[in-house]
Structures are given as structure tokens and as C-alpha cells.
Short mmCIF file of C-alpha atoms (C1' of nucleotides) in Angstrom, two decimals:
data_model
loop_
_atom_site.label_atom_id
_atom_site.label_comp_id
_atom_site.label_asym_id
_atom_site.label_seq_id
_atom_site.Cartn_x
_atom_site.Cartn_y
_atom_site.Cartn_z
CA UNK R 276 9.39 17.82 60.08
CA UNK R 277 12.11 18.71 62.41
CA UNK R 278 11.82 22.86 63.12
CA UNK R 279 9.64 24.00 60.56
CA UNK R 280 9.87 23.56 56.52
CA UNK R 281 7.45 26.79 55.98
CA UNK R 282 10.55 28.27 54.47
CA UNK R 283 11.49 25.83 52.02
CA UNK R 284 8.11 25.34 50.88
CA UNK R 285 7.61 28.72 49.92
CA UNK R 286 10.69 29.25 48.04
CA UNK R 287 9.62 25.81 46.59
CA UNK R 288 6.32 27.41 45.34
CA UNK R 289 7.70 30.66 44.63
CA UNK R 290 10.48 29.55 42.61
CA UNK R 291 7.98 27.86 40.44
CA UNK R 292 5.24 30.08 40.18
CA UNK R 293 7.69 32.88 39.27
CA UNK R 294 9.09 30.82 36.09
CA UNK R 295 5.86 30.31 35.30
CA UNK R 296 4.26 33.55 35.69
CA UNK R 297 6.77 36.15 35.61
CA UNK R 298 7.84 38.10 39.06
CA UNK R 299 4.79 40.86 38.72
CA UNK R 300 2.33 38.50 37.86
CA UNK R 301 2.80 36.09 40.72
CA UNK R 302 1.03 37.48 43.44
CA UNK R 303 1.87 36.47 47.42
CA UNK R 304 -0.84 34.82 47.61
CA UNK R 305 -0.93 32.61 44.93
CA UNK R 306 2.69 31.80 46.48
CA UNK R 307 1.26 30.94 50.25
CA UNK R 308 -1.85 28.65 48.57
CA UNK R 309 0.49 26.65 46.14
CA UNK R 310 2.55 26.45 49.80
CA UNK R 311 -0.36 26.02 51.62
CA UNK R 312 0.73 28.15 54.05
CA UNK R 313 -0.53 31.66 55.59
CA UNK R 314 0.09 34.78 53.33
CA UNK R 315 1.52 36.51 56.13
CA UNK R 316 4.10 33.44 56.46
CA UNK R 317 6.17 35.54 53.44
CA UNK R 318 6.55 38.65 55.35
CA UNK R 319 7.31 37.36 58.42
CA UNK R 320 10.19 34.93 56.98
CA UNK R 321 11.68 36.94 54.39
CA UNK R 322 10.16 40.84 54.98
CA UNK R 323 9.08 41.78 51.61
CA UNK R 324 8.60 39.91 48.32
CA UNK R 325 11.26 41.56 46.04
CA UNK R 326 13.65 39.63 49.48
CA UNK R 327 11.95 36.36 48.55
CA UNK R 328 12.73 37.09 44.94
CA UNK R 329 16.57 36.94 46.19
CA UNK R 330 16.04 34.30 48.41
CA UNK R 331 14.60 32.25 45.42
CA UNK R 332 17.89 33.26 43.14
CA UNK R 333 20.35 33.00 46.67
CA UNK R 334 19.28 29.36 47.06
CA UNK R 335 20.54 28.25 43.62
CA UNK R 336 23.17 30.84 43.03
CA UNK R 337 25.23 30.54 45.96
CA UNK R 338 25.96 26.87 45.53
CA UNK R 339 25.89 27.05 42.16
CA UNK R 340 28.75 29.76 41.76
CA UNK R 341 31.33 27.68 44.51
CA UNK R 342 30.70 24.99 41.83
CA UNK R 343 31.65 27.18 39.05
CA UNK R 344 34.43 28.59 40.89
CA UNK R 345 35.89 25.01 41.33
CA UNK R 346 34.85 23.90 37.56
CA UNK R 347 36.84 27.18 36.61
CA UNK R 348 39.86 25.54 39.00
CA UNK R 349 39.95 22.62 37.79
CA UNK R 350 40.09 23.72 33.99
CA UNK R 351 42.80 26.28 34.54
CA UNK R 352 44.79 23.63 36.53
CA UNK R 353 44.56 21.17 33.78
CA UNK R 354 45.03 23.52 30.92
CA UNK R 355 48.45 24.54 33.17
CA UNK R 356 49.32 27.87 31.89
CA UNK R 357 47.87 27.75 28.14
CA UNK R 358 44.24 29.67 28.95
CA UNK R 359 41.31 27.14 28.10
CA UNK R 360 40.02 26.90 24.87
CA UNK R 361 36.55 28.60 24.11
CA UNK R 362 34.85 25.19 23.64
CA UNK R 363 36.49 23.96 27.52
CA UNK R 364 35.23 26.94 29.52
CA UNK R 365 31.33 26.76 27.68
CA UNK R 366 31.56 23.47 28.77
CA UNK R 367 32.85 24.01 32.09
CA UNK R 368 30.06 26.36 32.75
CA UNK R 369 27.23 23.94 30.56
CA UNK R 370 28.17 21.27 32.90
CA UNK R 371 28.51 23.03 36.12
CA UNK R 372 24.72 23.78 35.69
CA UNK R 373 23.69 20.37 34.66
CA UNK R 374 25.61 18.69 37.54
CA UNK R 375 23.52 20.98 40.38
CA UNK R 376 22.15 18.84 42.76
CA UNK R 377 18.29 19.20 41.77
CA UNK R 378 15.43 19.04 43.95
CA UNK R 379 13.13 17.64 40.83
CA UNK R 380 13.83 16.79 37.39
CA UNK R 381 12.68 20.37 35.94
CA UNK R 382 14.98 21.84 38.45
CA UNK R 383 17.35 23.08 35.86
CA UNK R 384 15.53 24.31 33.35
CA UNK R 385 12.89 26.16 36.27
CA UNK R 386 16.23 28.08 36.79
CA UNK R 387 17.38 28.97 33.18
CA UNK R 388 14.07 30.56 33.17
CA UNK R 389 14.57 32.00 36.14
CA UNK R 390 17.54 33.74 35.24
CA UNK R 391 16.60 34.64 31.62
CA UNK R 392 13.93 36.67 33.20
CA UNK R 393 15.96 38.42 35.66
CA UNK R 394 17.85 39.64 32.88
CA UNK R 395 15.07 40.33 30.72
CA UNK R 396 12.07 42.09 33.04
CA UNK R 397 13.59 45.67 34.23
CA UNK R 398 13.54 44.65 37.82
CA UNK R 399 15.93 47.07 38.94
CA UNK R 400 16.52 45.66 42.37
CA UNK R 401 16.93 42.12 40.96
CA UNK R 402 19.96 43.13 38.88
CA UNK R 403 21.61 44.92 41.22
CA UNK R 404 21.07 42.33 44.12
CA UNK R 405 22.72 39.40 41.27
CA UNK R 406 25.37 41.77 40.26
CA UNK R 407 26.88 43.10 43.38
CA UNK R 408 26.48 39.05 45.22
CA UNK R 409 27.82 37.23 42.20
CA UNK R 410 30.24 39.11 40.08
CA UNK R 411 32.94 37.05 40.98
CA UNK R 412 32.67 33.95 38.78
CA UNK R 413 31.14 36.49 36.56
CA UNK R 414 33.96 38.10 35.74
CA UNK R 415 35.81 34.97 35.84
CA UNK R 416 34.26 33.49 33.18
CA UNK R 417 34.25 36.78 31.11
CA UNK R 418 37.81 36.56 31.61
CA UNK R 419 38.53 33.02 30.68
CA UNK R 420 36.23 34.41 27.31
CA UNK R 421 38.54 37.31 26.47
CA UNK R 422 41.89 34.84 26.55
CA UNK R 423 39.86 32.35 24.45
CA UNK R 424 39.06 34.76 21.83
CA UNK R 425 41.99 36.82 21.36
CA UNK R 426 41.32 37.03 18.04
CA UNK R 427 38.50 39.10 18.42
CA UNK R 428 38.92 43.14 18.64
CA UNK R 429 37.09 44.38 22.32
CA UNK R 430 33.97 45.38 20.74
CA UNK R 431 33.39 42.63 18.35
CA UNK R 432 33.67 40.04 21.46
CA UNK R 433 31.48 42.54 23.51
CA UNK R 434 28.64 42.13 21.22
CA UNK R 435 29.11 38.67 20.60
CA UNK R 436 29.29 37.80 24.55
CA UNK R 437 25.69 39.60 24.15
CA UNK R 438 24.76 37.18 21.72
CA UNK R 439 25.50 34.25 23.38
CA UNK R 440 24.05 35.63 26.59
CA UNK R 441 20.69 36.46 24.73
CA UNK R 442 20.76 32.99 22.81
CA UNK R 443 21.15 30.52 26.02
CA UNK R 444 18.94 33.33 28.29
CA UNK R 445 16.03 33.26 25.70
CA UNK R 446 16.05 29.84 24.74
CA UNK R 447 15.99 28.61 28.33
CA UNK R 448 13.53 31.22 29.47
CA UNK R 449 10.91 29.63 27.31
CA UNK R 450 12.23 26.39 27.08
CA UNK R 451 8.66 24.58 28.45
CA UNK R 452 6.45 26.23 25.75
CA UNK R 453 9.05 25.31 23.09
CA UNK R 454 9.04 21.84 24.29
CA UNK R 455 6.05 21.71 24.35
CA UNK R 456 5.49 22.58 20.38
CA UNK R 457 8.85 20.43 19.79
CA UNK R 458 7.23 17.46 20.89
CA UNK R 459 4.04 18.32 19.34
CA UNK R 460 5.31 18.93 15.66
CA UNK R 461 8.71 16.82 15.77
CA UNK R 462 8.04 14.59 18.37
CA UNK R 463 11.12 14.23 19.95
CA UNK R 464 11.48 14.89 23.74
CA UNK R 465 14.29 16.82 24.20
CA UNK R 466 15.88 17.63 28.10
CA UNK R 467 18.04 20.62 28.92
CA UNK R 468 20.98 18.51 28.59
CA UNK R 469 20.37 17.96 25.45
CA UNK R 470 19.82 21.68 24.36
CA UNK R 471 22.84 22.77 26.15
CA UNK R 472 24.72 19.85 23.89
CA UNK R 473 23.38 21.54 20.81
CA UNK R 474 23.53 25.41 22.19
CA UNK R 475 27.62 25.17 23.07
CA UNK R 476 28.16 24.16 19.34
CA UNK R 477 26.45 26.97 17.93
CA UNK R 478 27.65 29.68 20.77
CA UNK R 479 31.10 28.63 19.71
CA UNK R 480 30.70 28.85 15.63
CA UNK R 481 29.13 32.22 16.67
CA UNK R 482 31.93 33.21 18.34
CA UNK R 483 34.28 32.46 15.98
CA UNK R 484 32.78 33.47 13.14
CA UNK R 485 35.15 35.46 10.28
CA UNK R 486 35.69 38.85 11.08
CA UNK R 487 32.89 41.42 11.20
CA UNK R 488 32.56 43.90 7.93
CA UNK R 489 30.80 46.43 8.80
CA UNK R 490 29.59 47.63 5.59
CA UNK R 491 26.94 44.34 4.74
CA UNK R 492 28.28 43.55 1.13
CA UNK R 493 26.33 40.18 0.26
CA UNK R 494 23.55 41.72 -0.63
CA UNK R 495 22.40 43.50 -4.31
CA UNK R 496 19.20 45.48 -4.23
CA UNK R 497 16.89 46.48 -7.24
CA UNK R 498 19.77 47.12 -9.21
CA UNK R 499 20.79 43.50 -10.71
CA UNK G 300 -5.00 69.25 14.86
CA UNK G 301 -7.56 67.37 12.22
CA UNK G 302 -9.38 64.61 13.92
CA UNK G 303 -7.50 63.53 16.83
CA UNK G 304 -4.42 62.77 17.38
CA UNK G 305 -5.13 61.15 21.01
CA UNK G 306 -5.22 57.47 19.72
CA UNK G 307 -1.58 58.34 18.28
CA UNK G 308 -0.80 59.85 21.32
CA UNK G 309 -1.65 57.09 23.63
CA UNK G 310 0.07 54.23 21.32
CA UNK G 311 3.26 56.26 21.40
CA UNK G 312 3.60 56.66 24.81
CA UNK G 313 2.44 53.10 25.25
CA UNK G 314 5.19 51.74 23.56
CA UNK G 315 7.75 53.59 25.03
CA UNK G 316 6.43 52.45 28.37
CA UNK G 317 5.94 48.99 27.68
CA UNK G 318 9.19 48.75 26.33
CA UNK G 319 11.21 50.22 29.29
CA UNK G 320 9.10 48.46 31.84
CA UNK G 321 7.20 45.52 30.69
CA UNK G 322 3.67 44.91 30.23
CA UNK G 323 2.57 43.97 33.57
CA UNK G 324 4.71 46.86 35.48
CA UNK G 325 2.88 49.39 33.36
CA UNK G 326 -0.43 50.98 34.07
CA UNK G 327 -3.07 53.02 32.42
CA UNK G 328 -2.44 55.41 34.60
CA UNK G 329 0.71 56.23 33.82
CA UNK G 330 0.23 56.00 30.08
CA UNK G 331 -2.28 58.24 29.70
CA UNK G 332 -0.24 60.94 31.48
CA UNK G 333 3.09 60.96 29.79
CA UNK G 334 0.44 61.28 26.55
CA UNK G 335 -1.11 64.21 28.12
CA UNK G 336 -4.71 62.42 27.32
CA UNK G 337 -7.61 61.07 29.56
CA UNK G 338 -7.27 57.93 31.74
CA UNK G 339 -10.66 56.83 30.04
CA UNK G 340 -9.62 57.77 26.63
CA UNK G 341 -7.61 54.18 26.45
CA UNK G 342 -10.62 52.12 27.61
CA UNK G 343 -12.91 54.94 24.79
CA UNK G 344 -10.85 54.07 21.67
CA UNK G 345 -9.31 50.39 22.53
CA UNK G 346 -11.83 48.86 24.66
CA UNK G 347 -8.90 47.17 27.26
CA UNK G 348 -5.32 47.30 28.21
CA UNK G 349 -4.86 43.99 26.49
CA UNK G 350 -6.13 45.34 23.00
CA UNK G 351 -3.94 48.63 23.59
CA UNK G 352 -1.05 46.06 23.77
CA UNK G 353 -2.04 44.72 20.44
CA UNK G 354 -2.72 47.63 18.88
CA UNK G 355 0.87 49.14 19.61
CA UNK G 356 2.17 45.52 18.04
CA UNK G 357 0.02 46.09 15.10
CA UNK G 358 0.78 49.43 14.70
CA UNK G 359 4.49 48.23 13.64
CA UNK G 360 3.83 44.66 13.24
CA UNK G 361 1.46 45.07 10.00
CA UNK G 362 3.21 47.23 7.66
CA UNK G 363 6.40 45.52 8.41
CA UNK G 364 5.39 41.86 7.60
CA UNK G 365 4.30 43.73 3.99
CA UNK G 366 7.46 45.28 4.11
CA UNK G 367 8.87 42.13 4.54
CA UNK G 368 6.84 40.06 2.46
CA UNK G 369 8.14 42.53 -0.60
CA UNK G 370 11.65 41.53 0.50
CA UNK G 371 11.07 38.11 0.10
CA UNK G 372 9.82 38.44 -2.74
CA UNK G 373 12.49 40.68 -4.22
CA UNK G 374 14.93 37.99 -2.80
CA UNK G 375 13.28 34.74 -4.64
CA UNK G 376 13.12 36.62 -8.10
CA UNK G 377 17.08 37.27 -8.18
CA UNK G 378 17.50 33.96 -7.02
CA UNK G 379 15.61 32.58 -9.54
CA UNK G 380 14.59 29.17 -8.42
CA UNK G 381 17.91 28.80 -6.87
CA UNK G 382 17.18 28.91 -3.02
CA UNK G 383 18.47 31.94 -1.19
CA UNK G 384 21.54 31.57 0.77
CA UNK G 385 21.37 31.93 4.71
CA UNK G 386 23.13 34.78 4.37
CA UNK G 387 21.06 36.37 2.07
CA UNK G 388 17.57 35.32 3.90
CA UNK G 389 18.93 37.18 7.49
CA UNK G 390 20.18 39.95 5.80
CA UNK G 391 16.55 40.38 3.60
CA UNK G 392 14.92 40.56 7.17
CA UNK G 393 16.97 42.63 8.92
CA UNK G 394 17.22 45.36 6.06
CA UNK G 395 13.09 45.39 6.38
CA UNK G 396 13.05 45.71 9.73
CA UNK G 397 15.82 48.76 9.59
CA UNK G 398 14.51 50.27 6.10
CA UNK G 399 10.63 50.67 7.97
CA UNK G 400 9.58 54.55 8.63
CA UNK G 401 10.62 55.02 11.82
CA UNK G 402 8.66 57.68 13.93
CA UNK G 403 12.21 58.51 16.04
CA UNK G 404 15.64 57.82 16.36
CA UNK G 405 14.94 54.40 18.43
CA UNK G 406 11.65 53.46 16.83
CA UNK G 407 13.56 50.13 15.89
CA UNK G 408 15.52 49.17 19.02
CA UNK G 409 12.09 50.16 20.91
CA UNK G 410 10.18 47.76 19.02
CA UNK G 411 13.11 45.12 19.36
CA UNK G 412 12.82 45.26 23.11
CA UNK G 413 8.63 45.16 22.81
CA UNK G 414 9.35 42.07 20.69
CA UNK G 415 11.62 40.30 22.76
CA UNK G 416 9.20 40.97 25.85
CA UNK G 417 6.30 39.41 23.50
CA UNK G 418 8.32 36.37 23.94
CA UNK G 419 9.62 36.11 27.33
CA UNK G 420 6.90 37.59 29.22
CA UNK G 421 3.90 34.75 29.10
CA UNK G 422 1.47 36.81 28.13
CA UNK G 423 -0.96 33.98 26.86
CA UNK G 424 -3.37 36.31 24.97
CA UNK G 425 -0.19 38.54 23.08
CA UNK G 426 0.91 35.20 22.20
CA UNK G 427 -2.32 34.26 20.39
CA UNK G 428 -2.47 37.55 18.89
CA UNK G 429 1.02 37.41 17.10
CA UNK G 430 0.65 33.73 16.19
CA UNK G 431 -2.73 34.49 14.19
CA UNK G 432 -2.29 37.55 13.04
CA UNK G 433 1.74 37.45 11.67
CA UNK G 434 2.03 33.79 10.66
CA UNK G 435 2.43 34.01 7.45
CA UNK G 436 5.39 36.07 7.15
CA UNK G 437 6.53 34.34 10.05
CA UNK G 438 6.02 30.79 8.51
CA UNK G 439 7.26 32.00 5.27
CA UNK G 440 11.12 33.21 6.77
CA UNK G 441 11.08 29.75 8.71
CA UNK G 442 10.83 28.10 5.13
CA UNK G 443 13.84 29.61 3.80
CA UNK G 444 15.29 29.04 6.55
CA UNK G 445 14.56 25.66 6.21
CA UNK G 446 16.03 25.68 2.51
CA UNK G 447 19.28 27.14 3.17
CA UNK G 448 20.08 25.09 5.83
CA UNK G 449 19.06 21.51 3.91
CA UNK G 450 21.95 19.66 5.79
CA UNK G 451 20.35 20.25 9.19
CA UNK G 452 17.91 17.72 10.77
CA UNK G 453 15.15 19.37 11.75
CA UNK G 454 15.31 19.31 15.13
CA UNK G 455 18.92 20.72 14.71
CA UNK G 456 17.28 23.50 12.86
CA UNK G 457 14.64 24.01 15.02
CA UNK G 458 16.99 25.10 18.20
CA UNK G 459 18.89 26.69 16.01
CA UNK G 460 16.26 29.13 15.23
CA UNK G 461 15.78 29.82 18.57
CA UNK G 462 19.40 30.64 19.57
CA UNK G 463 18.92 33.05 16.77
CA UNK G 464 15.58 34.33 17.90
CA UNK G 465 17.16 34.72 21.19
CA UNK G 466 20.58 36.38 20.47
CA UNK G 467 18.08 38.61 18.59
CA UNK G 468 15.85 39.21 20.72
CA UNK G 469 17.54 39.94 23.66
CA UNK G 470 20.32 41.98 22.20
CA UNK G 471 17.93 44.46 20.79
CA UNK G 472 15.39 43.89 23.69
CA UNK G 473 18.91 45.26 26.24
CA UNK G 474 20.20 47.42 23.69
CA UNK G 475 20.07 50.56 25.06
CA UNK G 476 21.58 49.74 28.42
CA UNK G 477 24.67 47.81 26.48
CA UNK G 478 24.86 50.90 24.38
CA UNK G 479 25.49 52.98 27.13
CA UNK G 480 27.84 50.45 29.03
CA UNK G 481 29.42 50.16 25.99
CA UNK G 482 29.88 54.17 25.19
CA UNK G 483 31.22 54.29 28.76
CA UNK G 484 33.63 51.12 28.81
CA UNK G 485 35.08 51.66 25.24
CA UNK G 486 34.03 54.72 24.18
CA UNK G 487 32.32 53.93 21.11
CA UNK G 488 29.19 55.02 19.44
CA UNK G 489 26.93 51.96 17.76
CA UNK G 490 23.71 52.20 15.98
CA UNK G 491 21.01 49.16 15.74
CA UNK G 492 22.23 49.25 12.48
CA UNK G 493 26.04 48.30 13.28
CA UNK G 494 24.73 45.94 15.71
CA UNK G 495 22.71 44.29 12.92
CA UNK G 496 26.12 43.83 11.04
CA UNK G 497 27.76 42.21 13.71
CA UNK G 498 24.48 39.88 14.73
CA UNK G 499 24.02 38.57 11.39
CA UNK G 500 27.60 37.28 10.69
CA UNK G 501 27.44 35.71 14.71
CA UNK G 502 24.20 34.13 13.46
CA UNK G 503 24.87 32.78 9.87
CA UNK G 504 28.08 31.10 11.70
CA UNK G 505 25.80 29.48 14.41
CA UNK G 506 23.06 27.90 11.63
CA UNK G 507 26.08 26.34 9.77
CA UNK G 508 28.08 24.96 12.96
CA UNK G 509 29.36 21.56 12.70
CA UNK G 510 26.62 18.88 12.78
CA UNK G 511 25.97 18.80 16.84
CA UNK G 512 27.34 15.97 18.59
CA UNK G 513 24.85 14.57 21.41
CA UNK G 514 27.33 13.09 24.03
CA UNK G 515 29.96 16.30 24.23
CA UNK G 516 33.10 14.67 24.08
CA UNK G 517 35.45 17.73 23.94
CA UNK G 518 36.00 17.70 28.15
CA UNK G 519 37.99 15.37 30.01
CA UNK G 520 37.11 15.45 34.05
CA UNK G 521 39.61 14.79 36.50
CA UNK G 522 41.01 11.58 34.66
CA UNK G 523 44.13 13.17 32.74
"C1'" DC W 105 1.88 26.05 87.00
"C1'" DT W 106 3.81 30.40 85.11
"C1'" DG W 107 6.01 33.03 81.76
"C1'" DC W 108 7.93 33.46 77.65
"C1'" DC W 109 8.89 33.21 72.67
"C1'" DG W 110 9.10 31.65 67.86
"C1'" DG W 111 5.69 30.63 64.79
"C1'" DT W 112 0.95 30.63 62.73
"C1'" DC W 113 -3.50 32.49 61.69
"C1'" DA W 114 -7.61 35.38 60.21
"C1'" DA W 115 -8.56 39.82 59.46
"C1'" DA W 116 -7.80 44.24 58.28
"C1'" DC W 117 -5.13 48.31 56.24
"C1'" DG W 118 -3.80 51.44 52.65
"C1'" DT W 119 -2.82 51.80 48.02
"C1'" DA W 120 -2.87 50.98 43.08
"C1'" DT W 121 -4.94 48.89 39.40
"C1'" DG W 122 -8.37 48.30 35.15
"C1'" DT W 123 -12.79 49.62 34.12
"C1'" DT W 124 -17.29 52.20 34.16
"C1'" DT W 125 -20.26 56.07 34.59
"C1'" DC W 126 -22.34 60.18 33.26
"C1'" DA W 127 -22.19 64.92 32.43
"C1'" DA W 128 -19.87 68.35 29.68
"C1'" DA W 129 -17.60 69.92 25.38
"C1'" DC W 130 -17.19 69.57 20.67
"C1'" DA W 131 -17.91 68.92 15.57
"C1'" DG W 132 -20.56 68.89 11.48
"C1'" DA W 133 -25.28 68.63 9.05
"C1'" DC W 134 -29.54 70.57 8.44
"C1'" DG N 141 -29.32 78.07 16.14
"C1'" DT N 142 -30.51 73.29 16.85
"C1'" DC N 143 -29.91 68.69 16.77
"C1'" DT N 144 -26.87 64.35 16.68
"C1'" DG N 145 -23.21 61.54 17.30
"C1'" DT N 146 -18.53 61.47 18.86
"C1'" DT N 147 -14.93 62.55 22.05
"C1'" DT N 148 -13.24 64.28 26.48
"C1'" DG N 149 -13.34 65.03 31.59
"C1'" DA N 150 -13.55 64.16 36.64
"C1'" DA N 151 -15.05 61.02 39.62
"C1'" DA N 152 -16.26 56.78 41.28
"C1'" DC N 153 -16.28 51.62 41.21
"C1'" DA N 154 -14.81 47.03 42.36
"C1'" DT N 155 -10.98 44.32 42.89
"C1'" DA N 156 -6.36 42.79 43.81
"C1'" DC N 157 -2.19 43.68 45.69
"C1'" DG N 158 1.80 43.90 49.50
"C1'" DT N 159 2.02 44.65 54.10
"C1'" DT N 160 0.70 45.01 59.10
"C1'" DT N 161 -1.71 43.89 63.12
"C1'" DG N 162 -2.97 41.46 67.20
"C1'" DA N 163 -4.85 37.34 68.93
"C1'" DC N 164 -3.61 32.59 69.43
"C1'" DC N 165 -1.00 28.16 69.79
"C1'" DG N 166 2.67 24.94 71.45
"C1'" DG N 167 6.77 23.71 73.47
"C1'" DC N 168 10.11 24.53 77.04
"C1'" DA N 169 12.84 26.82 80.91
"C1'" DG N 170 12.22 28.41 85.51
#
DNA sequence: CTGCCGGTCAAACGTATGTTTCAAACAGAC
DNA sequence: GTCTGTTTGAAACATACGTTTGACCGGCAG
């Protein structure tokens, strides 16, 4: 056990329990038991729960966004010039995520849900804390989007980068419960690979979907 | 003021709250002062917090699915046998959901972000609620969905629908913040209604995306 | 052995929550 | 006016929370 794995095993718990639960309704202690380790353990290590919230979201981000960074490299190196397509830099990011080193086979998707609910729960601190540590490769990739799209007038791709935010956020923020009714009613199993193979397609067709008119014309009502 | 106007009180300040600040992160307490009213009066006239929470869903929820149900119906008499396009089938929903009496100027995007939460928070027993007491409606859209999209496998579909729940959800659920980033950044004004225009297109492009391809093949990693 | 120090532990602290209680105020019927 | 059932009011209740405290343990330098 070399120095002590307290640490790891609460963020271990923690990171769990909070996709699970939600941030609110996981309570320290239910953290430290899961751990099985002492409550005051959290406070000691980390000083406050909303700083093992970032701890949780530090240990995945920070690696994850040098791999991004180099994914976003290696694209614009091979693309030489011409900016990526839209289809190259989803799938830059898709697989950037899927190629994480994963401490268990639901790490992934634990942190699509992790990450759809920082977005989604106010959590003021939270958004602040992931904007101001990892706007980098944020704007990066909102970058790369603009040159892929340049088709698109500001706003329309504005709203649309919404869109595709909401889509992959949602969808992987309850991706357990709808697995669980996919396998029930269809019953396929389905991994996040596998989502993320059929989300990029539709993000894309989204994207580049005819122009918006703003006045909704396909539609005739009461009068024939 | 008549009877009383306490129980309206309470649900309207209810669902503000909840919708700014989630579910869990709101208490009784502070209801039942922004409506001016009694901490007891919630526990008098709706027994629990939980059945507060589903009465502010109802309160919207109930004449909408009629609302909506009317739409539907509207929509399969001009069509006449004929199945109703995708197009037509998004646009039947989100004109309900836009047409409904609204009580203020963000009664929709309000109820957008309360329905979004209903999703992403886990909230086991709001869940329940929905499922059993909306699924007809809700069963109903997913058929023609299911009709104007006859060249999707059903498990296509099925994700599908949840990208589109999502981008929904979540673009609504954020809406006021993006509205305001989006006043600030480019200076334009944009009602849930304009938003609705530009979702629907996004969406309708997404449902008919070329048939997904499991083993994503458009990415070539450091071999040229 | 002594002294120290990072870590653990059980217990307590103060606060906030949802809910309950019970008396007071109110409305309408007789 | 008096009675009756409903609604409000202030206060208390029990519980759960995040955090703090201070005693304790174990290894290691002197």
C-alpha cells in the first residue's frame, strides 16, 4: 500500500457516487463508507467537499485535455494548412475520450455523466473552477468548429454548438438508465463506443443542416 | 382575493426556484418566502416537498399533453392516412408547447429547464410520476416518430431520440444564460421561439443522417 | 528511549432541512 | 351571535448535513 491510498479511494467512491446521485444528494458520508474510510478523512485531504468535487473532475480532466491538445496536434499537422473537416475534429475529440486510460470499464461513461451534470446542476463554483482550468482546448476545439463550418452565419453555429453540446451532455448523463431500458426492450447491449459511433453522425447532419428560415413555413394550420 | 390564492402562490414561486437551482438545492424554506406564504402552508395543501414537485409538473404538464394530443390529432387528419413527415411531427410539438397560456414572458423556457432537470437529476420518484402520468402523449409522439423515420433500425432510432431529447433539453434547460452570453457576444436578441426554429431544422437533419456506420472509418491515425 | 509529525479515529459542533404541532384567525351556514 | 370546518401562524421537532476538534497511533530521526 506504499504511503497511503485514502486519497484515491475516496475520489474512487466519490466519483461514483456523484454520477450516481447527483453532487447535492451525495452526502460525505455516504462517500467515506463506500471508501471505508473516516468522514473526517475528506476534510483533512481535500478541505471542503465542493474541493473534492474538483479533485474528482481534476483527476480526469487534466490528463484528458494534454490528450486532446495532442489529438488537436496531430489533426492540424496532418490536415497541413487546410483546417480539419467537421467530421475529423468530432472524431478527434470522440476518440480522445474513448482512448483515456480507464480505471474500470464504466470509466468513461461515469465521466460523460459527470460532466453532463456539471453543466446541467447550477453549481456555480463547479463552472467556474472547469472554465477558468480548462478553457484552453476549449476554445481550441470551438475554434477548429468555426473553420469547419464556415458556412454557417455566427449565430446559427452558436446555437447549433448548443445543440450538439446538449445532445452528447444529455445522452451521456443518463446513459446507465437508458441502457438499461435499451437492453430491456431492444436487447442489444450497447457501450459508449458505440453511442459515440452513432452520436458523431448525427452531430454532424445537425450541423450541416440547410440553412435556418426563421419564419417555420412547413406547416398549414386549420386553414387547409 | 376569492378563495386563496396561496396554493398558486407557492407553485409559482416553486417553479421559478426549482428551475434556477434544482430540486435538491431548493428548500421549503425558501419557497415559501419569495411566495410571501407560510412555511407550513406547503406541507397544509401538498402533503410533501416531493408532491409540490409534481404538482408544479402537473400544473403545466396536463393541459399541455391535451394541448398536444389536439395537435396530433389535427396533424393525422390533414395527412390523411399518409404518415406525417418528421418535419411536420417536431414542428406539431413544438408549436403546442409555444402556443400553451403562458403565465409570463419565460413561462416556456422555465418549464424547459424544469424538464430537462426531470431528466438529468435522478430523482427516482419524479421519474415514476412523469412515466405514469404523461405516457400516452409521450408514447404516442415516439410512434410517429417511429413512422417518419421507417428507414431507421430501431436502435438507430432509439439514440436518435435521445440526441434530440437532449439538444432539447438542455438548450432550453441553459437558455437563459446562452441568451445573455449571446446578447453580450453578438448582440442579438432571441426568443424560445427563434430558438425553436433553429432546433428543429438541427434536429430533422440529425433523425435523417446517413445510416450510422459502427467501425468509424473517416480518421486515419498516424499512418499517412 | 524521546520527541515529533503525518495520518486516522470517534465524537461533537453548529446549522439547515422537511415535517409536525397546536393555537389563532377566518369564512360561511344556521 | 354561534357553531363548524378550513386555512394560517409561530414555534418546535427530529434528522441529516459539512465541518471541527482533540485524542490517539505508528514510524522514524535524534
Amino acid at each position: 500500500m506504499a504511503q497511503s491510498d485514502t486519497v484515491d479511494r475516496i475520489l474512487d467512491a466519490a466519483e461514483e457516487l456523484f454520477a450516481e446521485r447527483g453532487f447535492s444528494e451525495t452526502s460525505l458520508r455516504m462517500i467515506t463508507s463506500k471508501a471505508k474510510v473516516n468522514l473526517a478523512a475528506v476534510n483533512y485531504h481535500f478541505g471542503s467537499k465542493n474541493a473534492l468535487i474538483h479533485a474528482v473532475f481534476a483527476r480526469f480532466l487534466t490528463p484528458f485535455s494534454a490528450t486532446l491538445e495532442d489529438a488537436f496536434d496531430d489533426l492540424e499537422a496532418r490536415c497541413d494548412g487546410e483546417p480539419p473537416t467537421l467530421n475529423q475534429t468530432l472524431w478527434a475529440l470522440t476518440e480522445s475520450a474513448v482512448r483515456m486510460p480507464q480505471r474500470n470499464e464504466k470509466g468513461i461513461s461515469i465521466f460523460m455523466r459527470l460532466l453532463g451534470l456539471a453543466y446541467t446542476q447550477s453549481q456555480g463554483h463547479l463552472r467556474k473552477f472547469l472554465e477558468q482550468e480548462y478553457s484552453q482546448p476549449f476554445s481550441r476545439f470551438m475554434r477548429l468548429l468555426k473553420e469547419a463550418t464556415p458556412q454557417l452565419s455566427a449565430v446559427d453555429r452558436y446555437w447549433r454548438i448548443q445543440f450538439m453540446l446538449g445532445a452528447t451532455a444529455f445522452t451521456m448523463s443518463s446513459s446507465d438508465a437508458l441502457q438499461d431500458i435499451l437492453q430491456n426492450k431492444l436487447g442489444v447491449e450497447t457501450t459508449v463506443q458505440e453511442i459515440a459511433a452513432r452520436l458523431v453522425p448525427f452531430l454532424a447532419a445537425g450541423m450541416q443542416a440547410e440553412d435556418t428560415m426563421l419564419v417555420p413555413p412547413p406547416h398549414k394550420t386549420s386553414v387547409a
